[in-house]
Each structure stands twice: as structure tokens, then as C-alpha cells.
């Protein structure tokens, strides 16, 4: 991920974005037949974001990737905000439905693991806001599969939505830490272990930072660092946190059943 800025994609034309997402044809235009399709533009934008980060996705850069003029891109999308909506939905199309017959806990685990992998394939997804994304068919299918995992287990509709938000929020938060950690390694040229090898002697030489002053921090931090060979392990936090979240949901479901 080349940059870490957050991109807002809710300021475009929602009507046109939804029409594009669902394949509603635009009014016919005079002139030669278009050389590209909207899908070509979206794939080029996703490839650009995967390689250089979401900041690199501009109409001009996408046009360069496709060998056309920037004005030609506006034949397919009205602007960058709508293009981001299309990119998000395109990425969500990579998420498979959980295998039939899984229990709710296994289904939610599979959903979370697939989303964790998706964020690592497309780190730019962590840089775009999704609260106002114009929902396309793949994003609808994503939500449908998430809700289907907890359908009929004793939760009401609002609780089902809250459970889905809790799980997907955990995935997003821990995936962001994981992607940021990998970016720091690339930028600095040092692993966490190498960084601490350089920092620890300096810290040890400061009397005020002695372990006697911070006994819990010293003990727990040392144990965690030795276990993970790093200051933090986002993958461990993801799976540990997911298991605890599912434990809590299971307790709620069991109480309802009683």
C-alpha cells in the first residue's frame, strides 16, 4: 500500500453509480462503437490500486493504463467516486459463499477468513469508506451470505446485523494492522525483530524505563514479543479475537434457547 490516506467515495452520483453497478444501460450516444467496457476500466483501476495504492487511482492514470485519453474514460464512468464504488463491488465478487451445511460458527469463521485474505490481496479496500458505497450485486451477495450464517439461531434482525458488523469490523481492524505492519517492513527495510534489536539497548540504558517501574508491561510485553517475535501479531489478534467474539455470540444464543 503506497499510501495510508482514507478515501471518501460517497460524494458521487448515487443514481448513476447504482445504474452502473447493476448494468442499467446509459442512453445511447452517437459516434463510433466504444473500444472498451466499463468492466475493462474497473479491472484496470483495481490493478492500479493493487500495485500503487488507492491514491494512484485517477482518471488520468487509468486512461494511461488502457491507452486512451482521460476524456474517453468518462464515456464509461462519470467520475472517480463512482469508479471507487465499482471497484469495491468488483473486489467483493471474489468472496465465495460459505459451504452449505456449515454451522453458524463455522460459517462465520469461513466468512471472516475469506475477508481477511481479501484485504491482503487488495489492501486499498482498507483505505476507502464503505458506509455510503452504492451497493452492487456482489456487495449485496456478501451481506446476504453474512446474514445467512446467523439466520434462525435465535437472534432478531437487528441483532443479526450487529453480529455481522462485529465480525466484519474485527476483520477490518486487524487486517489494517497487518497491512500496516507489512508496509512498515517494506518502507524501513527492517522486520519488527530487527527494529527492536536496535531499540532495546537504547531503552535499557534509560533508568526511568527500567522494568521495576513498569513490571506488568515488562513481563507481558516480553512474553508476547517472544511468542510472536514482534511487538504485535495481527494474525494472532484476528483469530484470537474472532474466537472470543464467537464465544460471546454462542453465550447469547444459548441464553435465548434456555
Tab-separated table of C-alpha atoms in Angstrom:
chain	number	residue	atom	x	y	z
A	1	UNK	CA	0.000	0.000	0.000
A	2	UNK	CA	1.764	3.082	-1.215
A	3	UNK	CA	-0.225	5.482	0.933
A	4	UNK	CA	-2.371	5.332	4.029
A	5	UNK	CA	-4.895	8.092	3.391
A	6	UNK	CA	-8.610	7.420	3.648
A	7	UNK	CA	-10.662	7.925	0.522
A	8	UNK	CA	-14.301	9.039	0.641
A	9	UNK	CA	-16.365	7.549	-2.127
A	10	UNK	CA	-19.831	8.708	-1.093
A	11	UNK	CA	-19.784	12.098	-2.804
A	12	UNK	CA	-20.542	10.912	-6.328
A	13	UNK	CA	-23.846	10.480	-8.120
A	14	UNK	CA	-25.542	7.542	-6.320
A	15	UNK	CA	-28.110	7.088	-9.063
A	16	UNK	CA	-25.530	6.695	-11.819
A	17	UNK	CA	-23.302	4.538	-9.614
A	18	UNK	CA	-26.186	2.152	-8.911
A	19	UNK	CA	-27.113	2.042	-12.595
A	20	UNK	CA	-23.530	1.135	-13.488
A	21	UNK	CA	-23.306	-1.489	-10.750
A	22	UNK	CA	-26.487	-3.205	-11.871
A	23	UNK	CA	-25.852	-2.901	-15.587
A	24	UNK	CA	-28.604	-0.374	-16.375
A	25	UNK	CA	-27.682	0.887	-19.857
A	26	UNK	CA	-26.949	4.557	-20.347
A	27	UNK	CA	-28.827	6.500	-23.034
A	28	UNK	CA	-27.387	5.654	-26.465
A	29	UNK	CA	-24.787	8.029	-27.873
A	30	UNK	CA	-23.877	8.859	-31.410
A	31	UNK	CA	-20.413	8.104	-32.645
A	32	UNK	CA	-18.144	5.106	-33.093
A	33	UNK	CA	-18.629	1.969	-31.033
A	34	UNK	CA	-16.712	2.150	-27.720
A	35	UNK	CA	-13.428	0.237	-27.718
A	36	UNK	CA	-13.671	-0.685	-24.039
A	37	UNK	CA	-16.268	-1.727	-21.488
A	38	UNK	CA	-16.931	-0.443	-18.005
A	39	UNK	CA	-15.554	-3.754	-16.714
A	40	UNK	CA	-12.260	-3.055	-18.520
A	41	UNK	CA	-11.995	0.302	-16.767
A	42	UNK	CA	-12.758	-1.245	-13.360
A	43	UNK	CA	-10.204	-4.040	-13.799
A	44	UNK	CA	-7.535	-1.522	-14.798
A	45	UNK	CA	-8.329	0.633	-11.766
A	46	UNK	CA	-8.181	-2.366	-9.405
A	47	UNK	CA	-4.828	-3.443	-10.840
A	48	UNK	CA	-3.508	0.095	-10.391
A	49	UNK	CA	-4.729	0.233	-6.772
A	50	UNK	CA	-3.227	-3.186	-6.015
A	51	UNK	CA	0.147	-2.063	-7.342
A	52	UNK	CA	0.383	1.548	-6.183
A	53	UNK	CA	-2.387	2.189	-3.638
A	54	UNK	CA	-5.715	3.927	-3.896
A	55	UNK	CA	-4.148	7.396	-4.251
A	56	UNK	CA	-2.787	6.263	-7.610
A	57	UNK	CA	-6.281	5.678	-8.998
A	58	UNK	CA	-7.079	8.779	-11.002
A	59	UNK	CA	-8.942	9.091	-14.255
A	60	UNK	CA	-5.684	10.097	-15.945
A	61	UNK	CA	-3.726	7.099	-14.618
A	62	UNK	CA	-6.470	4.661	-15.537
A	63	UNK	CA	-6.589	6.145	-19.027
A	64	UNK	CA	-2.831	5.674	-19.354
A	65	UNK	CA	-3.170	2.029	-18.315
A	66	UNK	CA	-5.751	1.462	-21.026
A	67	UNK	CA	-4.047	3.521	-23.713
A	68	UNK	CA	-6.876	6.014	-24.142
A	69	UNK	CA	-7.432	9.668	-23.355
A	70	UNK	CA	-8.804	10.706	-19.941
A	71	UNK	CA	-11.938	12.044	-21.643
A	72	UNK	CA	-12.569	8.575	-23.041
A	73	UNK	CA	-12.843	7.162	-19.508
A	74	UNK	CA	-15.785	9.461	-18.820
A	75	UNK	CA	-17.629	7.533	-21.504
A	76	UNK	CA	-17.781	4.642	-19.033
A	77	UNK	CA	-17.820	6.244	-15.573
A	78	UNK	CA	-18.886	9.781	-14.620
A	79	UNK	CA	-16.059	10.269	-12.125
A	80	UNK	CA	-13.637	8.823	-9.612
A	81	UNK	CA	-16.195	8.402	-6.793
A	82	UNK	CA	-18.384	6.157	-8.934
A	83	UNK	CA	-15.293	4.254	-10.075
A	84	UNK	CA	-14.427	3.517	-6.427
A	85	UNK	CA	-17.934	2.099	-5.906
A	86	UNK	CA	-17.434	-0.188	-8.888
A	87	UNK	CA	-14.006	-1.268	-7.631
A	88	UNK	CA	-15.364	-2.186	-4.185
A	89	UNK	CA	-18.148	-4.269	-5.674
A	90	UNK	CA	-15.705	-5.921	-8.069
A	91	UNK	CA	-13.499	-6.950	-5.143
A	92	UNK	CA	-16.474	-8.273	-3.187
A	93	UNK	CA	-17.167	-10.547	-6.130
A	94	UNK	CA	-14.095	-12.559	-5.107
A	95	UNK	CA	-15.723	-13.616	-1.831
A	96	UNK	CA	-17.163	-17.131	-2.015
A	97	UNK	CA	-20.308	-18.196	-0.205
A	98	UNK	CA	-19.715	-20.462	2.799
A	99	UNK	CA	-20.075	-24.163	2.038
A	100	UNK	CA	-23.613	-25.459	2.571
A	101	UNK	CA	-24.249	-27.355	5.781
A	102	UNK	CA	-21.817	-25.460	7.996
A	103	UNK	CA	-23.000	-24.488	11.444
A	104	UNK	CA	-23.271	-20.780	12.191
A	105	UNK	CA	-19.915	-20.645	13.981
A	106	UNK	CA	-18.019	-22.401	11.202
A	107	UNK	CA	-19.799	-20.280	8.588
A	108	UNK	CA	-18.859	-17.008	10.307
A	109	UNK	CA	-15.285	-18.238	10.675
A	110	UNK	CA	-15.097	-19.023	6.957
A	111	UNK	CA	-16.564	-15.622	6.087
A	112	UNK	CA	-14.034	-13.855	8.312
A	113	UNK	CA	-11.093	-15.828	6.893
A	114	UNK	CA	-12.126	-15.052	3.317
A	115	UNK	CA	-12.430	-11.340	4.117
A	116	UNK	CA	-9.050	-11.347	5.892
A	117	UNK	CA	-7.492	-12.790	2.730
A	118	UNK	CA	-9.362	-10.290	0.525
A	119	UNK	CA	-7.972	-7.317	2.453
A	120	UNK	CA	-4.460	-8.663	1.983
A	121	UNK	CA	-4.992	-9.151	-1.762
A	122	UNK	CA	-6.477	-5.673	-2.102
A	123	UNK	CA	-5.123	-3.516	0.765
A	124	UNK	CA	-6.679	-0.413	-0.782
A	125	UNK	CA	-10.073	-1.663	0.423
A	126	UNK	CA	-8.933	-0.589	3.890
A	127	UNK	CA	-8.469	2.965	2.603
A	128	UNK	CA	-11.978	3.547	1.256
A	129	UNK	CA	-15.010	4.384	3.348
A	130	UNK	CA	-17.882	1.996	2.741
A	131	UNK	CA	-20.770	3.482	4.734
A	132	UNK	CA	-22.076	5.255	1.617
A	133	UNK	CA	-20.992	2.804	-1.036
A	134	UNK	CA	-23.652	2.302	-3.659
A	135	UNK	CA	-24.473	-1.369	-3.161
A	136	UNK	CA	-23.940	-3.535	-6.195
A	137	UNK	CA	-24.776	-7.211	-6.746
A	138	UNK	CA	-21.562	-8.551	-5.203
A	139	UNK	CA	-21.831	-6.345	-2.133
A	140	UNK	CA	-25.443	-7.432	-1.686
A	141	UNK	CA	-24.377	-11.080	-2.004
A	142	UNK	CA	-21.647	-10.502	0.610
A	143	UNK	CA	-24.190	-9.171	3.126
A	144	UNK	CA	-26.679	-11.914	2.248
A	145	UNK	CA	-24.096	-14.640	2.962
A	146	UNK	CA	-23.126	-12.985	6.245
A	147	UNK	CA	-26.731	-12.814	7.407
A	148	UNK	CA	-27.478	-16.352	6.224
A	149	UNK	CA	-24.763	-17.618	8.569
A	150	UNK	CA	-26.786	-16.477	11.615
A	151	UNK	CA	-30.299	-16.907	10.263
A	152	UNK	CA	-32.510	-18.997	12.526
A	153	UNK	CA	-30.163	-19.245	15.528
A	154	UNK	CA	-32.344	-17.157	17.850
A	155	UNK	CA	-31.349	-13.580	17.076
A	156	UNK	CA	-33.691	-10.859	15.921
A	157	UNK	CA	-32.972	-8.908	12.742
A	158	UNK	CA	-31.197	-6.015	14.466
A	159	UNK	CA	-29.013	-8.450	16.417
A	160	UNK	CA	-28.173	-10.352	13.234
A	161	UNK	CA	-26.963	-7.128	11.642
A	162	UNK	CA	-24.985	-6.253	14.795
A	163	UNK	CA	-23.290	-9.671	14.854
A	164	UNK	CA	-22.268	-9.294	11.220
A	165	UNK	CA	-20.922	-5.790	11.893
A	166	UNK	CA	-18.997	-7.048	14.921
A	167	UNK	CA	-17.287	-9.831	12.987
A	168	UNK	CA	-16.533	-7.820	9.852
A	169	UNK	CA	-15.339	-4.877	11.966
A	170	UNK	CA	-12.860	-7.132	13.754
A	171	UNK	CA	-11.559	-8.422	10.427
A	172	UNK	CA	-11.134	-4.920	9.043
A	173	UNK	CA	-9.353	-3.583	12.132
A	174	UNK	CA	-6.883	-6.437	12.464
A	175	UNK	CA	-6.282	-6.602	8.708
A	176	UNK	CA	-5.396	-2.908	8.754
A	177	UNK	CA	-2.788	-3.602	11.453
A	178	UNK	CA	-1.421	-6.496	9.421
A	179	UNK	CA	-1.182	-4.472	6.214
A	180	UNK	CA	0.369	-1.511	8.048
A	181	UNK	CA	2.936	-3.820	9.634
A	182	UNK	CA	3.906	-5.255	6.255
A	183	UNK	CA	4.143	-1.733	4.805
A	184	UNK	CA	6.492	-0.648	7.596
A	185	UNK	CA	8.752	-3.612	6.873
A	186	UNK	CA	8.908	-2.643	3.194
A	187	UNK	CA	9.493	1.044	3.862
A	188	UNK	CA	12.061	0.632	6.641
A	189	UNK	CA	13.790	-2.476	5.317
A	190	UNK	CA	13.659	-3.946	8.823
A	191	UNK	CA	11.451	-6.567	10.432
A	192	UNK	CA	9.923	-5.855	13.835
A	193	UNK	CA	12.528	-8.110	15.432
A	194	UNK	CA	15.360	-6.189	13.741
A	195	UNK	CA	13.882	-2.854	14.792
A	196	UNK	CA	13.641	-3.954	18.422
A	197	UNK	CA	17.194	-5.268	18.348
A	198	UNK	CA	18.275	-1.696	17.668
A	199	UNK	CA	15.792	-0.024	20.006
A	200	UNK	CA	16.047	-2.314	23.038
A	201	UNK	CA	19.640	-1.414	24.062
A	202	UNK	CA	18.773	2.292	23.956
A	203	UNK	CA	15.657	1.731	26.055
A	204	UNK	CA	17.594	-0.438	28.515
A	205	UNK	CA	20.018	2.409	29.114
A	206	UNK	CA	17.298	4.760	30.366
A	207	UNK	CA	16.799	4.336	34.133
A	208	UNK	CA	13.252	5.701	34.056
A	209	UNK	CA	12.261	2.936	31.636
A	210	UNK	CA	13.545	0.174	33.932
A	211	UNK	CA	11.351	-2.906	34.297
A	212	UNK	CA	10.989	-2.210	38.010
A	213	UNK	CA	8.920	0.871	37.179
A	214	UNK	CA	6.669	-0.992	34.740
A	215	UNK	CA	6.615	-4.605	35.955
A	216	UNK	CA	3.434	-5.676	34.132
A	217	UNK	CA	4.423	-4.024	30.858
A	218	UNK	CA	7.845	-5.602	31.052
A	219	UNK	CA	6.621	-9.099	31.872
A	220	UNK	CA	3.686	-9.261	29.480
A	221	UNK	CA	5.436	-7.370	26.691
A	222	UNK	CA	8.433	-9.699	26.878
A	223	UNK	CA	6.223	-12.803	26.820
A	224	UNK	CA	4.204	-11.538	23.860
A	225	UNK	CA	7.305	-10.404	21.993
A	226	UNK	CA	8.952	-13.786	22.430
A	227	UNK	CA	5.784	-15.602	21.371
A	228	UNK	CA	5.272	-13.502	18.240
A	229	UNK	CA	8.870	-12.461	17.519
A	230	UNK	CA	7.410	-8.998	17.103
A	231	UNK	CA	5.734	-6.258	19.100
A	232	UNK	CA	2.375	-7.435	17.793
A	233	UNK	CA	0.940	-10.225	15.691
A	234	UNK	CA	-2.189	-9.064	13.835
A	235	UNK	CA	-2.959	-12.562	12.532
A	236	UNK	CA	-2.975	-13.896	16.098
A	237	UNK	CA	-5.103	-10.953	17.248
A	238	UNK	CA	-7.548	-11.626	14.400
A	239	UNK	CA	-8.039	-15.315	15.159
A	240	UNK	CA	-7.941	-14.936	18.945
A	241	UNK	CA	-10.414	-12.060	18.785
A	242	UNK	CA	-12.688	-13.896	16.359
A	243	UNK	CA	-12.854	-16.926	18.645
A	244	UNK	CA	-13.762	-14.711	21.627
A	245	UNK	CA	-16.409	-12.849	19.641
A	246	UNK	CA	-17.934	-16.159	18.561
A	247	UNK	CA	-17.839	-17.360	22.181
A	248	UNK	CA	-19.870	-14.323	23.181
A	249	UNK	CA	-22.403	-14.888	20.398
A	250	UNK	CA	-22.672	-18.537	21.418
A	251	UNK	CA	-23.409	-17.500	25.006
A	252	UNK	CA	-26.161	-15.160	23.797
A	253	UNK	CA	-27.668	-17.866	21.592
A	254	UNK	CA	-27.573	-20.413	24.431
A	255	UNK	CA	-29.300	-17.986	26.802
A	256	UNK	CA	-32.056	-17.426	24.236
A	257	UNK	CA	-32.549	-21.147	23.808
A	258	UNK	CA	-32.889	-21.617	27.577
